[in-house]
Amino acid sequence: MTTDSAAAAIHPLTHLTEDERLLRDSVREFSEAQIRPLVREMDEHAKIAPGLLPRLFDLGIMGVEIPEQFGGAGGTFFHSVLVVEELSRVDPSIGVLVDVQNTLVINAILRWANPEMKARLLPRLASKTVGAYALSEAGSGSDAFALQARAREDGDHWVLSGQKLWITNGNEADIFIVFATINPEAGYKGITAFIVERGMPGFTVGKKEDKLGIRASSTCELLFADCRVPKASVVGEIGKGYKVAIETLNEGRIGIGAQMLGLAVGALGHAVKYTKERKQFGKAIADFQGVQFQLARAATDVEAARLLVYNAARLRDLGKPFLTEAAMCKIFASEVAERVASLAVNLYGGYGFVKDYPVEKLYRDAKIGQIYEGTSNLQLQTIAKNILT
Ligand SMILES: Cc1cc2nc3c(=O)[nH]c(=O)nc-3n(C[C@H](O)[C@H](O)[C@H](O)COP(=O)(O)OP(=O)(O)OC[C@H]3O[C@@H](n4cnc5c(N)ncnc54)[C@H](O)[C@@H]3O)c2cc1C
């Protein structure tokens, strides 16, 4: 390879291809025009605005990686990450709705479902149906494989009983990936993933949580009382649900990194704009070096978070190991989101503390990044294991 062609083959991590740029720009435009005006109302009512969901489907971002033959966009994992970042810049609640759809639900089906299940579910998920991913329970969060939900065999059905907690998209979803054990004595080797559809007898969506942040994103309890699902509802193999969960969550946490990155970009954007407009002591507060240095540090944080998130996503698309990088991007981006949103509140002064301005919401929204899809301690555990072995 000549020096010139070697140089041409090397791209900065933040270099976007034409396709990636077009996607990012279209989601940015959509978010500003169609989501921004609804953010406050959705946060107050803790509900996605009616009419927004179909528009997300029309934009093609609810089935980013679904192959075109099933009506999807035929994109990459990196495309999903760009979409989640751009949506979260404006509203992290919409970011996580789309993130769970793509990086957990569709991802699990693409990787683990048989051809019949793919043909049955993917066209719906690409065009009109929201999905949810139900692993956590009241007694099993970090220790997810201590789950208690049971699946009992009965003729050509499995019968599910138990409860799930904290399930994102619970209010909007029609297709649920539910993890239950077929044999508690077998430990993690009993865990199996099932498709459960809204309306199946014995399945109800329970209480919706009233949350600190990402309030428009629904978080619900799911209840199973002898819910009969056909044998063809098993995703992947019986007893291999733990693999489905581990592999999808490893990738999903890059999506949460992207959500937190987008949030930080949004908060920094508000802070820059406001400090250039707000005058104290006869000049814009952005003219004070103390403020400039705070903004500069936040911009550096955001750039570092972006490099970690993009690198983890690109490694995943290249089929290279990405586990440690995914954990690093999630923990770092979620801390950056909290720091930058907090700074934005500070720089808005009193106006940062009230709901008429956008930054207090981002500050509340940031907290979840350190909790779901593996708390920060669990990410540190993954990173430490890698360094120490
Ligand atoms: C808004 C929201 C949306 C969610 N969406 C979903 C969803 O769609 N699907 C789903 O299945 N789940 C979902 N969850 C659940 C989420 O993944 C869990 O809340 C998370 O994994 C933590 O579990 P826990 O709440 O039981 O906390 P715990 O596991 O009880 O942890 C409590 C504290 O103990 C620490 N801790 C636990 N074990 C260790 C350890 N070994 N070493 C060091 N520290 C430890 C944790 O870091 C944490 O600080 C959601 C949660 C929320 C709040």
Short mmCIF file of C-alpha atoms and ligand atoms in Angstrom, two decimals:
data_model
loop_
_atom_site.label_atom_id
_atom_site.label_comp_id
_atom_site.label_asym_id
_atom_site.label_seq_id
_atom_site.Cartn_x
_atom_site.Cartn_y
_atom_site.Cartn_z
CA MET A 1 0.00 0.00 0.00
CA THR A 2 1.41 3.43 -0.89
CA THR A 3 1.56 6.13 1.76
CA ASP A 4 -1.27 7.99 -0.03
CA SER A 5 -3.62 5.02 -0.22
CA ALA A 6 -2.81 4.05 3.38
CA ALA A 7 -3.68 7.58 4.45
CA ALA A 8 -6.90 7.47 2.41
CA ALA A 9 -7.94 4.24 4.15
CA ILE A 10 -7.57 5.74 7.62
CA HIS A 11 -10.51 7.75 8.85
CA PRO A 12 -11.02 9.62 12.08
CA LEU A 13 -13.59 7.77 14.21
CA THR A 14 -15.95 10.69 13.82
CA HIS A 15 -15.75 10.64 10.00
CA LEU A 16 -19.19 9.79 8.66
CA THR A 17 -19.86 8.18 5.29
CA GLU A 18 -22.31 9.86 2.94
CA ASP A 19 -25.06 7.45 4.09
CA GLU A 20 -24.33 8.10 7.75
CA ARG A 21 -24.31 11.87 7.24
CA LEU A 22 -27.63 11.82 5.40
CA LEU A 23 -29.22 9.69 8.11
CA ARG A 24 -27.88 11.91 10.91
CA ASP A 25 -29.08 15.07 9.15
CA SER A 26 -32.55 13.70 8.47
CA VAL A 27 -33.01 12.54 12.10
CA ARG A 28 -31.69 15.89 13.34
CA GLU A 29 -34.12 17.79 11.16
CA PHE A 30 -36.99 15.54 12.25
CA SER A 31 -36.10 15.88 15.93
CA GLU A 32 -35.97 19.67 15.77
CA ALA A 33 -39.19 20.02 13.78
CA GLN A 34 -41.36 17.19 15.08
CA ILE A 35 -40.08 16.36 18.59
CA ARG A 36 -38.73 19.61 20.06
CA PRO A 37 -42.17 21.32 20.22
CA LEU A 38 -43.59 18.33 22.16
CA VAL A 39 -40.82 17.73 24.70
CA ARG A 40 -42.17 19.71 27.62
CA GLU A 41 -45.73 18.46 27.27
CA MET A 42 -44.58 14.83 26.96
CA ASP A 43 -42.41 15.21 30.08
CA GLU A 44 -45.27 16.79 32.05
CA HIS A 45 -47.84 14.20 31.00
CA ALA A 46 -45.31 11.34 31.16
CA LYS A 47 -46.57 10.16 27.80
CA ILE A 48 -45.45 10.00 24.18
CA ALA A 49 -47.50 12.46 22.15
CA PRO A 50 -50.21 10.78 20.07
CA GLY A 51 -49.18 10.72 16.45
CA LEU A 52 -45.43 10.73 17.08
CA LEU A 53 -44.98 6.95 16.94
CA PRO A 54 -46.28 6.55 13.35
CA ARG A 55 -43.93 9.35 12.28
CA LEU A 56 -40.95 7.50 13.79
CA PHE A 57 -41.95 4.45 11.73
CA ASP A 58 -42.42 6.57 8.59
CA LEU A 59 -38.91 7.95 9.02
CA GLY A 60 -37.59 4.37 8.90
CA ILE A 61 -35.83 4.53 12.27
CA MET A 62 -37.84 1.83 14.06
CA GLY A 63 -36.23 -0.91 11.99
CA VAL A 64 -32.75 0.38 11.28
CA GLU A 65 -31.00 -2.98 10.95
CA ILE A 66 -33.97 -4.95 9.59
CA PRO A 67 -33.10 -6.12 6.08
CA GLU A 68 -34.97 -4.41 3.23
CA GLN A 69 -36.69 -7.70 2.30
CA PHE A 70 -38.63 -7.40 5.58
CA GLY A 71 -39.40 -3.71 5.08
CA GLY A 72 -36.54 -2.35 7.20
CA ALA A 73 -33.82 0.17 6.41
CA GLY A 74 -31.08 -2.45 5.95
CA GLY A 75 -28.68 -0.32 7.99
CA THR A 76 -25.84 -1.01 10.40
CA PHE A 77 -25.57 -0.98 14.18
CA PHE A 78 -23.65 2.30 13.84
CA HIS A 79 -26.69 3.77 12.06
CA SER A 80 -28.82 2.88 15.12
CA VAL A 81 -26.28 4.61 17.34
CA LEU A 82 -26.41 7.79 15.23
CA VAL A 83 -30.22 7.74 15.33
CA VAL A 84 -30.30 7.34 19.13
CA GLU A 85 -27.73 10.11 19.60
CA GLU A 86 -29.65 12.57 17.42
CA LEU A 87 -33.04 11.85 19.01
CA SER A 88 -31.57 12.09 22.52
CA ARG A 89 -30.06 15.49 21.73
CA VAL A 90 -33.64 16.71 21.74
CA ASP A 91 -35.42 14.13 23.93
CA PRO A 92 -33.69 11.17 25.61
CA SER A 93 -37.15 9.61 26.19
CA ILE A 94 -37.66 9.20 22.46
CA GLY A 95 -34.01 8.14 22.24
CA VAL A 96 -34.56 5.17 24.54
CA LEU A 97 -37.83 4.15 22.90
CA VAL A 98 -36.04 3.83 19.56
CA ASP A 99 -32.93 2.38 21.20
CA VAL A 100 -34.78 -0.53 22.86
CA GLN A 101 -36.65 -1.24 19.61
CA ASN A 102 -33.44 -1.45 17.59
CA THR A 103 -30.54 -2.49 19.78
CA LEU A 104 -32.39 -4.96 22.02
CA VAL A 105 -35.62 -6.26 20.47
CA ILE A 106 -34.79 -6.30 16.77
CA ASN A 107 -31.18 -7.18 17.49
CA ALA A 108 -32.24 -10.29 19.46
CA ILE A 109 -34.66 -11.39 16.75
CA LEU A 110 -32.17 -10.84 13.93
CA ARG A 111 -29.55 -12.85 15.74
CA TRP A 112 -31.57 -15.61 17.42
CA ALA A 113 -34.95 -16.10 15.75
CA ASN A 114 -35.51 -18.82 13.16
CA PRO A 115 -36.53 -17.84 9.59
CA GLU A 116 -40.24 -18.38 10.29
CA MET A 117 -40.18 -16.07 13.33
CA LYS A 118 -38.18 -13.44 11.45
CA ALA A 119 -40.67 -13.46 8.57
CA ARG A 120 -43.54 -13.18 11.07
CA LEU A 121 -42.18 -10.41 13.31
CA LEU A 122 -39.69 -8.26 11.42
CA PRO A 123 -42.14 -6.71 8.90
CA ARG A 124 -44.37 -5.66 11.82
CA LEU A 125 -41.48 -4.23 13.84
CA ALA A 126 -40.27 -2.27 10.81
CA SER A 127 -43.65 -0.77 9.96
CA LYS A 128 -45.93 -0.30 12.96
CA THR A 129 -45.23 -2.41 16.04
CA VAL A 130 -43.21 -1.36 19.07
CA GLY A 131 -41.19 -3.99 20.95
CA ALA A 132 -40.10 -4.33 24.58
CA TYR A 133 -37.44 -6.40 26.29
CA ALA A 134 -38.37 -7.94 29.64
CA LEU A 135 -35.56 -9.35 31.75
CA SER A 136 -35.60 -7.52 35.12
CA GLU A 137 -37.83 -8.45 38.04
CA ALA A 138 -38.46 -7.00 41.51
CA GLY A 139 -35.84 -9.28 43.03
CA SER A 140 -33.39 -9.58 40.12
CA GLY A 141 -31.76 -6.54 38.55
CA SER A 142 -27.96 -6.64 38.46
CA ASP A 143 -28.23 -10.34 39.26
CA ALA A 144 -30.54 -10.76 36.26
CA PHE A 145 -30.24 -14.52 35.99
CA ALA A 146 -31.74 -14.99 39.45
CA LEU A 147 -35.07 -14.33 37.75
CA GLN A 148 -38.16 -16.14 39.05
CA ALA A 149 -40.60 -16.01 36.12
CA ARG A 150 -41.49 -19.61 35.22
CA ALA A 151 -42.28 -21.36 31.95
CA ARG A 152 -43.97 -24.75 32.19
CA GLU A 153 -44.42 -27.07 29.23
CA ASP A 154 -48.00 -28.06 28.39
CA GLY A 155 -48.59 -29.92 25.12
CA ASP A 156 -47.73 -27.63 22.23
CA HIS A 157 -47.55 -24.57 24.49
CA TRP A 158 -45.39 -22.99 27.19
CA VAL A 159 -47.27 -21.55 30.13
CA LEU A 160 -45.69 -18.44 31.68
CA SER A 161 -46.22 -17.21 35.21
CA GLY A 162 -44.54 -14.46 37.22
CA GLN A 163 -43.84 -10.77 37.02
CA LYS A 164 -41.43 -8.40 35.28
CA LEU A 165 -40.53 -4.91 36.43
CA TRP A 166 -39.14 -1.73 34.85
CA ILE A 167 -39.99 -2.65 31.27
CA THR A 168 -39.30 0.20 28.84
CA ASN A 169 -41.95 0.68 26.10
CA GLY A 170 -44.39 -1.40 28.19
CA ASN A 171 -47.18 1.04 27.39
CA GLU A 172 -46.63 1.19 23.63
CA ALA A 173 -45.33 -2.30 22.82
CA ASP A 174 -47.28 -5.15 21.26
CA ILE A 175 -44.35 -7.57 21.02
CA PHE A 176 -42.44 -8.47 24.20
CA ILE A 177 -39.31 -10.58 24.51
CA VAL A 178 -39.77 -12.19 27.93
CA PHE A 179 -37.14 -14.16 29.81
CA ALA A 180 -38.34 -16.99 32.07
CA THR A 181 -36.84 -20.17 33.47
CA ILE A 182 -38.02 -23.62 32.48
CA ASN A 183 -36.16 -25.10 35.45
CA PRO A 184 -35.03 -22.98 38.42
CA GLU A 185 -32.68 -25.78 39.57
CA ALA A 186 -30.72 -25.45 36.33
CA GLY A 187 -29.65 -21.88 37.22
CA TYR A 188 -28.88 -19.70 34.22
CA LYS A 189 -29.11 -22.76 31.95
CA GLY A 190 -32.89 -22.85 32.50
CA ILE A 191 -33.42 -19.35 31.16
CA THR A 192 -35.35 -19.17 27.90
CA ALA A 193 -36.54 -16.23 25.80
CA PHE A 194 -40.17 -16.13 24.60
CA ILE A 195 -42.18 -13.84 22.37
CA VAL A 196 -45.35 -12.72 24.13
CA GLU A 197 -47.89 -10.54 22.37
CA ARG A 198 -50.19 -7.97 23.93
CA GLY A 199 -53.67 -9.43 24.27
CA MET A 200 -52.59 -13.01 24.90
CA PRO A 201 -54.78 -14.45 27.69
CA GLY A 202 -53.01 -14.34 31.05
CA PHE A 203 -50.72 -11.44 30.08
CA THR A 204 -51.32 -7.93 31.39
CA VAL A 205 -49.29 -4.76 31.42
CA GLY A 206 -49.43 -3.48 35.01
CA LYS A 207 -48.44 -0.29 36.79
CA LYS A 208 -46.56 2.42 34.91
CA GLU A 209 -43.78 3.98 36.99
CA ASP A 210 -43.78 7.69 37.86
CA LYS A 211 -40.15 8.61 37.25
CA LEU A 212 -37.53 11.28 37.96
CA GLY A 213 -36.43 11.51 34.33
CA ILE A 214 -37.12 10.16 30.83
CA ARG A 215 -40.72 10.55 31.95
CA ALA A 216 -42.28 10.22 28.51
CA SER A 217 -40.68 6.82 28.09
CA SER A 218 -43.02 4.27 29.66
CA THR A 219 -41.59 1.91 32.30
CA CYS A 220 -44.07 -0.79 33.26
CA GLU A 221 -44.66 -3.88 35.27
CA LEU A 222 -45.71 -7.00 33.30
CA LEU A 223 -47.84 -9.73 34.83
CA PHE A 224 -48.13 -13.33 33.64
CA ALA A 225 -50.83 -15.57 35.09
CA ASP A 226 -50.73 -18.88 33.26
CA CYS A 227 -50.13 -17.14 29.97
CA ARG A 228 -50.08 -19.76 27.21
CA VAL A 229 -47.68 -19.09 24.34
CA PRO A 230 -47.24 -21.45 21.38
CA LYS A 231 -44.05 -23.52 21.26
CA ALA A 232 -43.01 -21.52 18.19
CA SER A 233 -42.61 -18.49 20.49
CA VAL A 234 -39.19 -19.52 21.78
CA VAL A 235 -36.46 -17.14 20.59
CA GLY A 236 -33.34 -19.19 19.85
CA GLU A 237 -32.93 -22.41 21.79
CA ILE A 238 -34.61 -23.61 24.97
CA GLY A 239 -32.25 -23.00 27.90
CA LYS A 240 -30.14 -20.53 25.88
CA GLY A 241 -32.01 -17.40 26.92
CA TYR A 242 -29.03 -16.30 28.99
CA LYS A 243 -27.00 -16.08 25.76
CA VAL A 244 -29.72 -14.05 24.08
CA ALA A 245 -29.73 -11.68 27.07
CA ILE A 246 -25.97 -11.35 27.45
CA GLU A 247 -25.28 -10.81 23.78
CA THR A 248 -28.04 -8.28 23.19
CA LEU A 249 -27.30 -6.34 26.38
CA ASN A 250 -23.60 -6.18 25.51
CA GLU A 251 -24.59 -4.35 22.34
CA GLY A 252 -27.53 -2.49 23.84
CA ARG A 253 -25.33 -0.65 26.29
CA ILE A 254 -23.57 1.04 23.36
CA GLY A 255 -27.02 2.41 22.53
CA ILE A 256 -27.32 3.79 26.05
CA GLY A 257 -23.88 5.35 25.59
CA ALA A 258 -25.29 7.01 22.45
CA GLN A 259 -28.37 8.19 24.35
CA MET A 260 -26.17 9.80 27.01
CA LEU A 261 -23.85 11.27 24.38
CA GLY A 262 -26.83 12.87 22.62
CA LEU A 263 -28.11 14.24 25.93
CA ALA A 264 -24.71 15.81 26.66
CA VAL A 265 -24.53 17.33 23.17
CA GLY A 266 -28.00 18.80 23.67
CA ALA A 267 -27.15 20.23 27.10
CA LEU A 268 -23.89 21.75 25.85
CA GLY A 269 -25.72 23.29 22.87
CA HIS A 270 -28.22 24.98 25.20
CA ALA A 271 -25.41 26.19 27.48
CA VAL A 272 -23.41 27.71 24.62
CA LYS A 273 -26.43 29.51 23.17
CA TYR A 274 -27.66 30.81 26.52
CA THR A 275 -24.29 32.07 27.75
CA LYS A 276 -23.85 34.06 24.54
CA GLU A 277 -27.24 35.71 25.07
CA ARG A 278 -27.38 36.26 28.83
CA LYS A 279 -25.81 39.51 29.96
CA GLN A 280 -24.44 40.27 33.44
CA PHE A 281 -21.97 43.01 34.45
CA GLY A 282 -22.65 44.63 31.06
CA LYS A 283 -21.54 41.74 28.86
CA ALA A 284 -22.46 38.23 27.74
CA ILE A 285 -21.61 35.71 30.45
CA ALA A 286 -19.80 33.67 27.73
CA ASP A 287 -17.25 36.52 27.67
CA PHE A 288 -16.06 35.59 31.16
CA GLN A 289 -13.07 33.29 31.06
CA GLY A 290 -14.44 31.32 34.03
CA VAL A 291 -17.49 30.39 31.93
CA GLN A 292 -15.44 29.76 28.79
CA PHE A 293 -13.24 27.26 30.61
CA GLN A 294 -16.25 25.39 31.95
CA LEU A 295 -17.69 25.16 28.43
CA ALA A 296 -14.33 24.07 27.03
CA ARG A 297 -14.06 21.28 29.58
CA ALA A 298 -17.61 20.12 28.78
CA ALA A 299 -16.85 20.13 25.03
CA THR A 300 -13.75 17.99 25.70
CA ASP A 301 -15.86 15.55 27.74
CA VAL A 302 -18.40 15.32 24.93
CA GLU A 303 -15.72 14.65 22.31
CA ALA A 304 -14.19 11.90 24.46
CA ALA A 305 -17.61 10.31 25.01
CA ARG A 306 -18.29 10.41 21.27
CA LEU A 307 -14.98 8.68 20.49
CA LEU A 308 -15.75 5.89 22.98
CA VAL A 309 -19.30 5.39 21.73
CA TYR A 310 -18.41 5.48 18.03
CA ASN A 311 -15.43 3.18 18.54
CA ALA A 312 -17.50 0.58 20.39
CA ALA A 313 -20.21 0.70 17.69
CA ARG A 314 -17.71 0.48 14.84
CA LEU A 315 -15.95 -2.48 16.52
CA ARG A 316 -19.31 -4.23 16.81
CA ASP A 317 -20.06 -3.67 13.11
CA LEU A 318 -16.60 -4.98 12.19
CA GLY A 319 -17.25 -8.18 14.18
CA LYS A 320 -14.31 -7.43 16.49
CA PRO A 321 -14.38 -7.79 20.30
CA PHE A 322 -16.10 -4.78 21.86
CA LEU A 323 -17.23 -5.86 25.34
CA THR A 324 -14.82 -3.72 27.36
CA GLU A 325 -15.20 -0.77 24.99
CA ALA A 326 -19.01 -0.99 25.29
CA ALA A 327 -18.82 -0.94 29.10
CA MET A 328 -16.38 1.98 28.98
CA CYS A 329 -18.52 3.99 26.59
CA LYS A 330 -21.63 3.53 28.73
CA ILE A 331 -20.06 4.43 32.04
CA PHE A 332 -18.17 7.39 30.62
CA ALA A 333 -20.96 8.82 28.47
CA SER A 334 -23.45 8.57 31.34
CA GLU A 335 -21.09 10.43 33.67
CA VAL A 336 -20.43 13.07 31.02
CA ALA A 337 -24.18 13.48 30.48
CA GLU A 338 -24.73 14.11 34.18
CA ARG A 339 -21.76 16.53 34.40
CA VAL A 340 -22.66 18.52 31.30
CA ALA A 341 -26.37 18.71 32.12
CA SER A 342 -25.45 19.87 35.64
CA LEU A 343 -23.16 22.55 34.22
CA ALA A 344 -25.92 23.69 31.86
CA VAL A 345 -28.27 24.12 34.85
CA ASN A 346 -25.56 26.13 36.66
CA LEU A 347 -24.92 28.37 33.66
CA TYR A 348 -28.61 29.12 33.25
CA GLY A 349 -28.62 30.29 36.88
CA GLY A 350 -32.12 30.46 38.36
CA TYR A 351 -33.59 29.88 34.91
CA GLY A 352 -31.86 26.50 34.89
CA PHE A 353 -33.92 25.40 37.85
CA VAL A 354 -37.35 25.94 36.30
CA LYS A 355 -39.34 24.00 33.75
CA ASP A 356 -39.75 26.91 31.31
CA TYR A 357 -36.20 26.20 30.16
CA PRO A 358 -34.96 22.90 28.73
CA VAL A 359 -31.93 22.05 30.87
CA GLU A 360 -33.47 20.90 34.18
CA LYS A 361 -35.16 18.07 32.25
CA LEU A 362 -31.88 16.95 30.72
CA TYR A 363 -30.33 16.95 34.20
CA ARG A 364 -33.14 14.67 35.45
CA ASP A 365 -32.92 12.49 32.33
CA ALA A 366 -29.16 11.99 32.71
CA LYS A 367 -29.41 9.96 35.92
CA ILE A 368 -30.86 6.86 34.28
CA GLY A 369 -27.73 6.29 32.17
CA GLN A 370 -25.89 5.05 35.26
CA ILE A 371 -28.65 2.60 36.17
CA TYR A 372 -30.25 0.69 33.30
CA GLU A 373 -28.69 -1.96 31.05
CA GLY A 374 -26.15 -2.63 33.78
CA THR A 375 -25.40 -0.13 36.56
CA SER A 376 -22.06 1.70 36.55
CA ASN A 377 -20.69 -0.76 39.12
CA LEU A 378 -21.52 -3.63 36.79
CA GLN A 379 -19.75 -1.87 33.89
CA LEU A 380 -16.70 -1.38 36.13
CA GLN A 381 -16.84 -5.09 36.96
CA THR A 382 -16.67 -5.93 33.22
CA ILE A 383 -13.79 -3.53 32.63
CA ALA A 384 -11.87 -4.75 35.70
CA LYS A 385 -12.28 -8.38 34.67
CA ASN A 386 -10.75 -7.57 31.31
CA ILE A 387 -7.77 -5.71 32.79
CA LEU A 388 -7.09 -8.35 35.40
CA THR A 389 -7.22 -11.48 33.24
C1 LIG B 1 -36.32 3.68 33.72
C2 LIG B 1 -35.89 2.24 33.71
C3 LIG B 1 -36.02 1.48 32.55
C4 LIG B 1 -35.66 0.14 32.54
N1 LIG B 1 -35.89 -0.61 31.41
C5 LIG B 1 -35.70 -1.96 31.47
C6 LIG B 1 -36.12 -2.79 30.38
O1 LIG B 1 -36.63 -2.33 29.34
N2 LIG B 1 -35.95 -4.14 30.51
C7 LIG B 1 -35.41 -4.70 31.62
O2 LIG B 1 -35.30 -5.93 31.66
N3 LIG B 1 -34.99 -3.94 32.67
C8 LIG B 1 -35.13 -2.58 32.61
N4 LIG B 1 -34.74 -1.79 33.67
C9 LIG B 1 -34.13 -2.42 34.85
C10 LIG B 1 -32.67 -2.05 35.03
O3 LIG B 1 -31.89 -2.70 34.06
C11 LIG B 1 -32.29 -2.39 36.47
O4 LIG B 1 -32.93 -1.42 37.29
C12 LIG B 1 -30.78 -2.36 36.66
O5 LIG B 1 -30.19 -3.45 36.03
C13 LIG B 1 -30.41 -2.39 38.15
O6 LIG B 1 -31.09 -3.40 38.83
P1 LIG B 1 -31.82 -3.06 40.23
O7 LIG B 1 -32.68 -1.88 39.99
O8 LIG B 1 -32.45 -4.30 40.72
O9 LIG B 1 -30.66 -2.61 41.20
P2 LIG B 1 -29.71 -3.59 42.06
O10 LIG B 1 -29.19 -4.69 41.19
O11 LIG B 1 -30.41 -3.96 43.31
O12 LIG B 1 -28.51 -2.62 42.39
C14 LIG B 1 -28.57 -1.67 43.47
C15 LIG B 1 -27.16 -1.11 43.66
O13 LIG B 1 -26.28 -2.15 44.03
C16 LIG B 1 -25.15 -2.17 43.19
N5 LIG B 1 -24.70 -3.53 42.98
C17 LIG B 1 -25.45 -4.65 42.73
N6 LIG B 1 -24.68 -5.73 42.57
C18 LIG B 1 -23.40 -5.30 42.71
C19 LIG B 1 -22.13 -5.94 42.66
N7 LIG B 1 -22.01 -7.25 42.39
N8 LIG B 1 -21.02 -5.19 42.86
C20 LIG B 1 -21.13 -3.87 43.12
N9 LIG B 1 -22.29 -3.20 43.18
C21 LIG B 1 -23.41 -3.92 42.98
C22 LIG B 1 -25.65 -1.55 41.88
O14 LIG B 1 -24.57 -1.01 41.12
C23 LIG B 1 -26.60 -0.48 42.38
O15 LIG B 1 -25.88 0.67 42.70
C24 LIG B 1 -35.08 -0.43 33.69
C25 LIG B 1 -34.91 0.33 34.84
C26 LIG B 1 -35.32 1.66 34.87
C27 LIG B 1 -35.16 2.43 36.14
#
